Short mmCIF file of C-alpha atoms in Angstrom, two decimals:
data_model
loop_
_atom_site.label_atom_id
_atom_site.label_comp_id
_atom_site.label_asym_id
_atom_site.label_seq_id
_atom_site.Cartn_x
_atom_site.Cartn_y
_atom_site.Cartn_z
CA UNK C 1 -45.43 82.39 3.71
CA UNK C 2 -44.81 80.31 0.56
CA UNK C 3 -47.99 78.76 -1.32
CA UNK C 4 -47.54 75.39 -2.57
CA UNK C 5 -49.47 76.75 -6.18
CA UNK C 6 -46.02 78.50 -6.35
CA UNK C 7 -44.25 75.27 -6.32
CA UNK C 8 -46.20 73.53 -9.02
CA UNK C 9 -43.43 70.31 -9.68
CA UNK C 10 -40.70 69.26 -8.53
CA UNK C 11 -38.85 67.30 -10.70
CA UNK C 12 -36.21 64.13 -9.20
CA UNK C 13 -34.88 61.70 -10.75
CA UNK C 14 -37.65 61.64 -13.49
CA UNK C 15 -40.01 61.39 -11.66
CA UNK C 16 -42.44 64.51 -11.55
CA UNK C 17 -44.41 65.03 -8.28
CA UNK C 18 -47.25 67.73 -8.04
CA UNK C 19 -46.90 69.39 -4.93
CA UNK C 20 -50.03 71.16 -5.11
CA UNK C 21 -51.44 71.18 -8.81
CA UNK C 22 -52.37 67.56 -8.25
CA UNK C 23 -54.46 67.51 -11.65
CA UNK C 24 -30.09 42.96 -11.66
CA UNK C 25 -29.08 40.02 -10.28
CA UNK C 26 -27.99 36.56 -12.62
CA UNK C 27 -30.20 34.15 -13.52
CA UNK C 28 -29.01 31.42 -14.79
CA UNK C 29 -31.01 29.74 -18.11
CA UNK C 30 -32.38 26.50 -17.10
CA UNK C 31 -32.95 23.09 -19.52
CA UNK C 32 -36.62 23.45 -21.31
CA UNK C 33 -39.53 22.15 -19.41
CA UNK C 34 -40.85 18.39 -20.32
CA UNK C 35 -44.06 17.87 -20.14
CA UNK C 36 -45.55 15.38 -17.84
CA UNK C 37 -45.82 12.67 -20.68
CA UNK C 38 -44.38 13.94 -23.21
CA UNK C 39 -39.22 28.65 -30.37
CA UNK C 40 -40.49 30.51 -33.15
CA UNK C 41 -43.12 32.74 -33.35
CA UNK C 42 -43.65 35.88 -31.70
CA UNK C 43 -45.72 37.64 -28.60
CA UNK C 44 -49.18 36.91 -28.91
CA UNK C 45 -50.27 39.91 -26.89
CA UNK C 46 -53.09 40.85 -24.61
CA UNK C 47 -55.20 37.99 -23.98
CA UNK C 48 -57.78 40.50 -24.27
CA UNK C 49 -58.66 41.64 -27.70
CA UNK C 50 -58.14 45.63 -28.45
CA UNK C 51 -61.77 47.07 -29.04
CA UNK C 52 -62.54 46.35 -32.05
CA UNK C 53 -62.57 49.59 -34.50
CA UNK C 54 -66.64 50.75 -35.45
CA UNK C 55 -68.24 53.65 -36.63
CA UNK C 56 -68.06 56.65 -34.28
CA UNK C 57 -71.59 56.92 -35.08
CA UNK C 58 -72.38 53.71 -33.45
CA UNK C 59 -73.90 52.92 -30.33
CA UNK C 60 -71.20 52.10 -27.78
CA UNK C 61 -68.90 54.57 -28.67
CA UNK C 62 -70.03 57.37 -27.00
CA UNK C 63 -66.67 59.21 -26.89
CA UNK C 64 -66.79 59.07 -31.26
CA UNK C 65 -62.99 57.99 -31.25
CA UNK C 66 -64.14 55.18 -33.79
CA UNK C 67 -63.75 52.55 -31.33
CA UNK C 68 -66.37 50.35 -28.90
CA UNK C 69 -65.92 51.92 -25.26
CA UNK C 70 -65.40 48.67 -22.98
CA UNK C 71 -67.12 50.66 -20.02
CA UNK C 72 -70.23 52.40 -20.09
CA UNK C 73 -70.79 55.24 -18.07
CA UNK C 74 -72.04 52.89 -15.30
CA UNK C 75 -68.56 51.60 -14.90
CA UNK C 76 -69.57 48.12 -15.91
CA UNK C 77 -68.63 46.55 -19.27
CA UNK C 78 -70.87 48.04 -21.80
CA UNK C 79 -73.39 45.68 -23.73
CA UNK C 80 -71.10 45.88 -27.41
CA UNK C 81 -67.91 45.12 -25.53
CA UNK C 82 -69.57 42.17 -23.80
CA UNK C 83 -70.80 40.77 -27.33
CA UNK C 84 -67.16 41.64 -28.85
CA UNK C 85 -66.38 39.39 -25.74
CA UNK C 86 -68.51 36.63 -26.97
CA UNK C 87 -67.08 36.66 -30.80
CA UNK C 88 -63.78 35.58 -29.33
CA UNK C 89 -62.15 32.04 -30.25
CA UNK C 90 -60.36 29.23 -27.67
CA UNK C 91 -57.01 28.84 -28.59
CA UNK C 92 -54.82 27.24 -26.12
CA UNK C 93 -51.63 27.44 -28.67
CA UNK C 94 -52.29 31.27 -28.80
CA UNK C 95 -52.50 31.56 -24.76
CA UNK C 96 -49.55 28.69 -24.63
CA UNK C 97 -47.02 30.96 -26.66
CA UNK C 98 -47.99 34.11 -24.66
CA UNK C 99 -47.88 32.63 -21.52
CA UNK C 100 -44.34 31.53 -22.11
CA UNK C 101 -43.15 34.33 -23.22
CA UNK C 102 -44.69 36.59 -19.73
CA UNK C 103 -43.31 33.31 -17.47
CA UNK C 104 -39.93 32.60 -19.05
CA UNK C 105 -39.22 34.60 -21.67
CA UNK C 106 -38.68 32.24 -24.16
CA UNK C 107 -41.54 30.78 -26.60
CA UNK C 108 -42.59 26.91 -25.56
CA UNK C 109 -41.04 24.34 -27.18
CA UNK C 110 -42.42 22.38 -30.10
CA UNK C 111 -43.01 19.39 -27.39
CA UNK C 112 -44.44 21.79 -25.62
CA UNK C 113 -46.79 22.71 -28.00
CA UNK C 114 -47.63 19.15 -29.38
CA UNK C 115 -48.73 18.39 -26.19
CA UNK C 116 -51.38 20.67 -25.71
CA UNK C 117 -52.80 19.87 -29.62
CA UNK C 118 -53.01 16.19 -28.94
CA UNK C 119 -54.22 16.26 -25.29
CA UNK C 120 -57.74 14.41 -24.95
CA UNK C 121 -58.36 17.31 -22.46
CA UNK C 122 -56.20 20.54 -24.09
CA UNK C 123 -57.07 23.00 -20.75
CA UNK C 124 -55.59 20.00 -18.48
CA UNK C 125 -52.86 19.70 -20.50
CA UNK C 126 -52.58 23.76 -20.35
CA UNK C 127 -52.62 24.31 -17.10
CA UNK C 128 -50.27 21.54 -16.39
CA UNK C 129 -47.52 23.24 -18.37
CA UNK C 130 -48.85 26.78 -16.61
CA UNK C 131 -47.77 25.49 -13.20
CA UNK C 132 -44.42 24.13 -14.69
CA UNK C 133 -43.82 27.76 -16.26
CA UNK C 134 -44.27 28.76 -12.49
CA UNK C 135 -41.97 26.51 -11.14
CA UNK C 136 -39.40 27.48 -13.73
CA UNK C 137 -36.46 29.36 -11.95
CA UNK C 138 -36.83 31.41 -15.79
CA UNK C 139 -40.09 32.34 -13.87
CA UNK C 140 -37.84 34.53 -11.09
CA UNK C 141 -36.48 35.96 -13.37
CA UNK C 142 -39.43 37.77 -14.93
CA UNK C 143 -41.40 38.06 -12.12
CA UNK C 144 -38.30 40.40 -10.71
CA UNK C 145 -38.65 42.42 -14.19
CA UNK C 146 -42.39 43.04 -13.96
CA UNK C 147 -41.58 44.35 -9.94
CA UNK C 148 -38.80 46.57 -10.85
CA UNK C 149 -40.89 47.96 -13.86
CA UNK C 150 -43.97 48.17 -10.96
CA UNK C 151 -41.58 49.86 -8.59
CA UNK C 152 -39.84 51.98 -11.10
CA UNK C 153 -36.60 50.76 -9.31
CA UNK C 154 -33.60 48.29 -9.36
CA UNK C 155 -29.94 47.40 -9.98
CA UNK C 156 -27.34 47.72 -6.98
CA UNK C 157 -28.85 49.37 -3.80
CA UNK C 158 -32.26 49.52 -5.44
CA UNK C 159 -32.56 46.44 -6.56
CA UNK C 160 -33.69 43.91 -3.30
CA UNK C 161 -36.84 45.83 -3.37
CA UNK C 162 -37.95 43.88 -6.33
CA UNK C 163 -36.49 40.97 -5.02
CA UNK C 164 -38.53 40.73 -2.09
CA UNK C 165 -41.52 41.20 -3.95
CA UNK C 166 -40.87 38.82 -6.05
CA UNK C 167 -39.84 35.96 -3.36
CA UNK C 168 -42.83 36.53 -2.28
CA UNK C 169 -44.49 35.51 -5.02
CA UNK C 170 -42.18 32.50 -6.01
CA UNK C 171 -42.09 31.10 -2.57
CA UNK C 172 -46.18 31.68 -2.83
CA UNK C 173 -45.98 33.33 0.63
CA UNK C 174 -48.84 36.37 1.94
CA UNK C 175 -48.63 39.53 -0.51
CA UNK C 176 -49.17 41.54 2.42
CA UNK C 177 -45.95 40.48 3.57
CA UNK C 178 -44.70 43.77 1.59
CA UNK C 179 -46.11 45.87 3.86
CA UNK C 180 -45.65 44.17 7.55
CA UNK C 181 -42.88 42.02 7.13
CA UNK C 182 -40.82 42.55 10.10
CA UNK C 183 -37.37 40.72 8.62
CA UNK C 184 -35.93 39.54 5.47
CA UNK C 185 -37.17 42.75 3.54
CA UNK C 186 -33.03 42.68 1.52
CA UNK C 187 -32.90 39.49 0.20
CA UNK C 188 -30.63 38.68 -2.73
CA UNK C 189 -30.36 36.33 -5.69
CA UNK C 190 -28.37 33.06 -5.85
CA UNK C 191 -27.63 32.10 -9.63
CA UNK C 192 -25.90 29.28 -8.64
CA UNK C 193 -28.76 27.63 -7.06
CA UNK C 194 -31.40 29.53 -8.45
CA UNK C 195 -33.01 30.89 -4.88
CA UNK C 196 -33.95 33.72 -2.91
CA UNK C 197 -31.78 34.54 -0.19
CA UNK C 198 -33.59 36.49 2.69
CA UNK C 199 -31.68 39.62 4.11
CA UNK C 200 -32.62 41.99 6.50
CA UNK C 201 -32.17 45.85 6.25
CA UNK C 202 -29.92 47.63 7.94
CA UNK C 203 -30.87 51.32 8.49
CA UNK C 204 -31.73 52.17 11.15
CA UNK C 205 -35.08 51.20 11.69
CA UNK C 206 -36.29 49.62 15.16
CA UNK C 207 -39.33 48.03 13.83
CA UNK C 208 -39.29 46.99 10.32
CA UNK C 209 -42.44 47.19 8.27
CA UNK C 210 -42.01 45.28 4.66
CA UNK C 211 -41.06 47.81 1.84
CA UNK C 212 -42.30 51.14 4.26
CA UNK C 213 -38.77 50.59 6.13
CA UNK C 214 -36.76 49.74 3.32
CA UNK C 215 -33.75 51.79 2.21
CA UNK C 216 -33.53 51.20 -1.13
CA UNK C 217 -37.28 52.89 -1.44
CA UNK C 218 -36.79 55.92 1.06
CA UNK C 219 -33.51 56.68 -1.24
CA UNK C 220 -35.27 56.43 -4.70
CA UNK C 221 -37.53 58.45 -3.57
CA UNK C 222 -36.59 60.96 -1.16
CA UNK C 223 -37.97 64.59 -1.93
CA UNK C 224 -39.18 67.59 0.11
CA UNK C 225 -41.71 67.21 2.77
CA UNK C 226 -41.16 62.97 1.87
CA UNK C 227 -44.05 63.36 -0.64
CA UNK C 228 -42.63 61.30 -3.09
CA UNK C 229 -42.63 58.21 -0.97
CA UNK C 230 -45.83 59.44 0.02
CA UNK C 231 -47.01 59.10 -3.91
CA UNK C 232 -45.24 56.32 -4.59
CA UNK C 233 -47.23 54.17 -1.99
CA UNK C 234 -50.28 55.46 -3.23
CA UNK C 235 -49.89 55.18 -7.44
CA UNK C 236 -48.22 51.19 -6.75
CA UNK C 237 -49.87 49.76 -4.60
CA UNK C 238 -53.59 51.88 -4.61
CA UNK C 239 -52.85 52.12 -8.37
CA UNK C 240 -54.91 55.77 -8.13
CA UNK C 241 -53.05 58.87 -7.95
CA UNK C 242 -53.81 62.40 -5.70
CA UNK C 243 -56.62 63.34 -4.87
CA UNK C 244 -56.89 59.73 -3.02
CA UNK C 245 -59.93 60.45 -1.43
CA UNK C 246 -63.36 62.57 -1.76
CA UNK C 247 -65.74 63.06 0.67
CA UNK C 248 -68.28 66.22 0.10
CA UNK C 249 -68.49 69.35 -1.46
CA UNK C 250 -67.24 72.27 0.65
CA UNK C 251 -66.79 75.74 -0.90
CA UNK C 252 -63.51 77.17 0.87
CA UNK C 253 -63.44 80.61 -1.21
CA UNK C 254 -61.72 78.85 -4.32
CA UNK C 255 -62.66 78.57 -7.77
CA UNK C 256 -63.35 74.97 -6.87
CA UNK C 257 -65.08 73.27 -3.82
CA UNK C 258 -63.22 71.10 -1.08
CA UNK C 259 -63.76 67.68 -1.94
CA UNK C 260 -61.80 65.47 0.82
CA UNK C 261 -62.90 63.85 3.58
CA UNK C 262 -60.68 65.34 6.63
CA UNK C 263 -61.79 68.11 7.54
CA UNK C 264 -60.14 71.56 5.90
CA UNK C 265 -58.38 72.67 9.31
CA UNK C 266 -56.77 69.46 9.44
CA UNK C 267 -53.69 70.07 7.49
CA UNK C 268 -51.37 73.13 8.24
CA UNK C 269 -51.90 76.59 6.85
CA UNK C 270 -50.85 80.10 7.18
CA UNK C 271 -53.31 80.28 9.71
CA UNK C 272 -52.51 77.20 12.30
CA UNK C 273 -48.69 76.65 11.52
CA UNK C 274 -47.69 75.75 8.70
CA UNK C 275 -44.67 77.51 7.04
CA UNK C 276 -45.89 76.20 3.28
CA UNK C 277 -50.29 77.60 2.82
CA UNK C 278 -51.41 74.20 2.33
CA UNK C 279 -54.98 75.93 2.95
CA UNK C 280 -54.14 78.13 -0.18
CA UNK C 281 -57.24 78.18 -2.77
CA UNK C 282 -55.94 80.85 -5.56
CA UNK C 283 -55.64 78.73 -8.14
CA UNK C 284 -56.54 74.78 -6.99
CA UNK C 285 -57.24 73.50 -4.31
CA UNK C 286 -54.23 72.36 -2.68
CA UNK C 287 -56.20 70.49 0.33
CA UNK C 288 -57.95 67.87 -2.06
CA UNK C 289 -54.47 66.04 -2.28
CA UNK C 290 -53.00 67.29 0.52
CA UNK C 291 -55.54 66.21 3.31
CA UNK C 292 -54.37 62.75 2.71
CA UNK C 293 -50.62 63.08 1.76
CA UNK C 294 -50.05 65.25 4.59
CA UNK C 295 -51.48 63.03 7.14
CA UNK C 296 -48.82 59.97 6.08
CA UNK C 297 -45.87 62.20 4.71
CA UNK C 298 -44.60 62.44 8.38
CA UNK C 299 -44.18 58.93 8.94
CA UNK C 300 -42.13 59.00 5.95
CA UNK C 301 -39.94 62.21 7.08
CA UNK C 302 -37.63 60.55 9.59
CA UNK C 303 -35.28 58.47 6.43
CA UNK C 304 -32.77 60.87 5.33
CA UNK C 305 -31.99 60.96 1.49
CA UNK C 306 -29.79 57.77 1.67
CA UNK C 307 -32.48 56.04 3.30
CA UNK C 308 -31.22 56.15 6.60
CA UNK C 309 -33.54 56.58 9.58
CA UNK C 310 -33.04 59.37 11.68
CA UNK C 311 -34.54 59.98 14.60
CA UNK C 312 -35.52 63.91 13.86
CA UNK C 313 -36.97 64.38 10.73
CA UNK C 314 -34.55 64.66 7.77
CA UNK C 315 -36.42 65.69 5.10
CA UNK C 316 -36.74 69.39 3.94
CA UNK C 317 -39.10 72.04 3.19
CA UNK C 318 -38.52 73.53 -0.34
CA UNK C 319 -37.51 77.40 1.23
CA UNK C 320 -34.40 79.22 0.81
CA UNK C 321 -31.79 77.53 3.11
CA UNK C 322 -33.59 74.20 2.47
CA UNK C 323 -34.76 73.81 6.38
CA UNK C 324 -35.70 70.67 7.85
CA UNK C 325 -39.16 70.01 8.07
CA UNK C 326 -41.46 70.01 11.72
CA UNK C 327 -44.30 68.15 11.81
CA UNK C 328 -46.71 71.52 12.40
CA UNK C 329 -45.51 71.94 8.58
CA UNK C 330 -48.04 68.45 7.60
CA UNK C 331 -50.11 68.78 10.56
CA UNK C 332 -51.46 71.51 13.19
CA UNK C 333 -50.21 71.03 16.73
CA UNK C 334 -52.12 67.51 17.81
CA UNK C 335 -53.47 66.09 14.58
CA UNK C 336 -52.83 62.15 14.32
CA UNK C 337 -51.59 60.57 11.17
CA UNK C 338 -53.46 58.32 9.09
CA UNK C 339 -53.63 55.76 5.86
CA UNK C 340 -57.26 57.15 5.01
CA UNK C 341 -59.86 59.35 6.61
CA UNK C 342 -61.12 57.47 9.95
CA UNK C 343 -58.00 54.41 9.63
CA UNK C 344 -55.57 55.87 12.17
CA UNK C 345 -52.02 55.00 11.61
CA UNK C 346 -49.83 56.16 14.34
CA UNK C 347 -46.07 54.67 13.06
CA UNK C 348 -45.06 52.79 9.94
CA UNK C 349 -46.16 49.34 11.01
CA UNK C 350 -49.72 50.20 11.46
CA UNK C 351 -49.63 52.16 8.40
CA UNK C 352 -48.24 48.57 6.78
CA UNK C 353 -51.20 47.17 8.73
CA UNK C 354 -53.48 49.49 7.31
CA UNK C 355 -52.61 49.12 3.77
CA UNK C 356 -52.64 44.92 4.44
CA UNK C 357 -56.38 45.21 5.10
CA UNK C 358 -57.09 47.72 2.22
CA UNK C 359 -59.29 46.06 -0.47
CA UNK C 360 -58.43 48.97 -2.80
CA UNK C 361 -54.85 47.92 -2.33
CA UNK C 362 -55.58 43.69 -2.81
CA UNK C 363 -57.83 44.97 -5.79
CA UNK C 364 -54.38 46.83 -6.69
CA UNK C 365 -52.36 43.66 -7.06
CA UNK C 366 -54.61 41.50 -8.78
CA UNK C 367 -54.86 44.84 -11.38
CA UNK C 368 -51.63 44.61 -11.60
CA UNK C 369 -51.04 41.03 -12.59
CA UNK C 370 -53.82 41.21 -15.42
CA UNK C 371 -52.61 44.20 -17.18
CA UNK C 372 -48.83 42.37 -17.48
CA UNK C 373 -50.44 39.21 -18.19
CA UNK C 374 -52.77 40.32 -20.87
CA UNK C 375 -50.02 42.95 -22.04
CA UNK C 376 -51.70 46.51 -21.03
CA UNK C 377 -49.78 49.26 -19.90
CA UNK C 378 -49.22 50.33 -16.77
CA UNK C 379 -52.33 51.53 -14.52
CA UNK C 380 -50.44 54.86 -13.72
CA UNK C 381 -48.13 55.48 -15.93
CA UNK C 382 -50.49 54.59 -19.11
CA UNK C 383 -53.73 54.68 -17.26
CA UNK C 384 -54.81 51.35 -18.15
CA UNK C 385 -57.31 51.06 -15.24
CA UNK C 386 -59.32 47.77 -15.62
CA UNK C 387 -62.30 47.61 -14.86
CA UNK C 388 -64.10 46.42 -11.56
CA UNK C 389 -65.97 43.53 -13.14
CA UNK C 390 -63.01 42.30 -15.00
CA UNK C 391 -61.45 41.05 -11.72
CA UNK C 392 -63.77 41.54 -9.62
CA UNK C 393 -64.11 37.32 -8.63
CA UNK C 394 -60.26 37.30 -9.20
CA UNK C 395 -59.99 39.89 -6.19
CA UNK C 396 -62.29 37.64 -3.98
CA UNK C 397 -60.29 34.87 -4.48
CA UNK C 398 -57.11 36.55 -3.75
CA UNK C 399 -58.60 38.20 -0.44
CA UNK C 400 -60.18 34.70 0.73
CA UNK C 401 -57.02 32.57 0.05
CA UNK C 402 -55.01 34.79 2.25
CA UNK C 403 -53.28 36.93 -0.17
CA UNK C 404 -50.93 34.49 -2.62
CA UNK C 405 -50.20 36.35 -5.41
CA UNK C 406 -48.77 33.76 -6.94
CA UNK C 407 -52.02 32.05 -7.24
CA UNK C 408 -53.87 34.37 -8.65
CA UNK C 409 -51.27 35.20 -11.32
CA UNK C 410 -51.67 31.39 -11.80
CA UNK C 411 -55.49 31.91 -11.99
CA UNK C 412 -55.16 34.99 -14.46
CA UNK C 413 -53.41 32.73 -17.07
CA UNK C 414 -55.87 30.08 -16.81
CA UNK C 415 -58.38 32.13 -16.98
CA UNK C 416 -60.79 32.01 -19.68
CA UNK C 417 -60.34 35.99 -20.80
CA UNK C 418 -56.27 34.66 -21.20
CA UNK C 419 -57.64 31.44 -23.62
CA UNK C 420 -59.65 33.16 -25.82
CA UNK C 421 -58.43 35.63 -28.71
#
């Protein structure tokens, strides 16, 4: 019996996963955009101004790194960061030039910019030019560069993935389309005419569901066990990594307690199954990611490592001889799968439906959107999480208008945190 503390990482393509320690298509260049009656300076940056530098001593830096902590240990703004908020200045030149530079990559044009200074109404005159920006084919462009950087994929096979994300957006269509979208999920890119051209997958599947079918993904990131699609769903589009959930505090005979919700037995062991200990406690405890990732791993297991689905499972366990997995190596003998403790998901289009009507994953996207935007790093990768109030009324609004993501990238760069510097 192999423990997964044995098997620490497992290292593919870049892209480290924990097993148990869980601590480019053309586009053409279009004429500049006129305004309705009517480049050189550089990236304005974050929207957002960096917390401003202050005595360590000082209240509101309570980790003494010299700088104003935005959150407090509430998790809401803290009471210095919301007065550093107030000190800010309107300046819809500054918010013009980056907002050009996100949309089109190019800074506006000097008519551009006239336009806004000598508008009776400047945020009218703003916004008018933010909706042109949108309707820019430039705009495909860039919103395809901020999906392959999101998935950490494109080019050739890998790149229609991005695609379809980002037709989404451009055509202003239901985000949640990525997930349960049952055709169209390989589009490509006509430079010619500067539009999306839906394409369906071919791979095997029966019942497509968005990106969770697609081939491109499944080959990127195939890995033992499929736990790299596994974590690749969760750190994109729940932007959290492993352990996803926590539940109570159950001492298991580790040097930690059991912290997720499922209960221990759920998951296979050396003791109901399982050919890899995932009840092992010598040195973590493996179960606090592994409740959750091994009740969706097996919905993931039947792509092979081209992306082809198969209708055994194809992925392997990491043993000598490399065997192919059984599903009594995730899960004891008649234990569903599942998105999250108590939301069943029984195949890949209920798990798509599942992650549709997650409002972790909707406040996902809109997190997304105003790190690029105001030029953070990634929430993962750089673990630039933003905080709930930030875009909190941003998330409503996404939710209640059905999911267009273009909208609320609209309504991030209109925003009044985007305008002021």
């Amino acid at each position: 019996m192999i423990s997964p503390t044995t098997l620490k990482t497992l290292s593919l393509s870049g892209f480290t996963l924990a097993i148990a320690a869980c601590n480019a298509p053309s586009f053409e260049t279009v004429a500049p955009v006129v305004p309705p009656t009517m480049t050189t300076t550089a990236d304005a940056g974050a929207a957002l101004p960096m917390d401003p530098p202050t005595d360590p001593a000082t209240p509101g830096d309570a980790d003494g790194d010299g700088y104003i902590d935005a959150v407090d240990p509430s998790g809401t703004l803290s009471p210095e960061w919301l007065a550093a908020l107030d000190d800010r200045e309107l300046d819809y030149g500054a918010a013009l030039r980056t907002a050009s530079l996100r949309l089109r990559g190019v800074i506006p044009t000097l008519v551009e910019i006239r336009y806004v200074q000598g508008a009776a109404d400047p945020r009218i005159a703003y916004e008018q030019l933010i909706d042109q920006y949108l309707a820019d084919a430039r705009f495909h462009r860039r919103i395809t560069e901020f999906f392959r950087d999101t998935f950490r994929m494109g080019g050739g096979s890998l790149e229609s993935a991005p695609l379809f994300a980002a037709e989404l957006v451009v055509e202003d269509r239901d985000f949640t389309e990525i997930f349960t979208a049952i055709s169209g999920t390989c589009p490509t890119y006509d430079a010619e005419t500067q539009v999306f051209v839906p394409g369906d997958c071919d791979n095997g599947v029966s019942e497509h569901a968005g990106l969770l079918t697609h081939p491109g993904v499944m080959k990127q990131f195939a890995s033992n066990l499929a736990f790299r699609r596994v974590r690749w769903v969760q750190e994109v589009f729940a932007c959290t990594p492993f352990p996803a959930e926590t539940g109570g505090s159950t001492d298991v005979g580790g040097p930690a307690p059991y912290t997720a919700p499922w209960a221990f037995e759920s998951i296979s062991g050396e003791d109901n199954g399982g050919r890899i200990d995932f009840h092992d406690t010598s040195s973590v405890i493996c179960a606090n990611c592994h409740a959750t990732m091994n009740h969706i791993a097996p919905l993931f297991a039947h792509f092979d490592m081209n992306g082809m689905w198969q209708d055994d499972f194809a992925v392997t366990l990491p043993l000598v001889g490399a065997p192919m997995a059984l599903r009594t190596d995730w899960l004891p003998t008649g234990e569903a799968t599942g998105w999250r403790m108590g939301v069943p998901a029984s195949d890949l289009p209920a798990l798509g439906e599942a992650l549709a009507a997650d409002p972790v994953v909707a406040r996902c996207a809109v997190s997304r959107v105003w790190n690029w935007a105001m030029g953070h790093g990634d929430v993962i990768g750089q673990v630039d999480v933003v905080p709930e109030t930030v875009v909190s009324s941003l998330v409503d609004d996404y939710v209640s208008g059905g999911h267009h993501l273009r909208e609320t990238v609209r309504a991030v760069f209109t925003s009044s945190d985007f305008v002021h510097f």
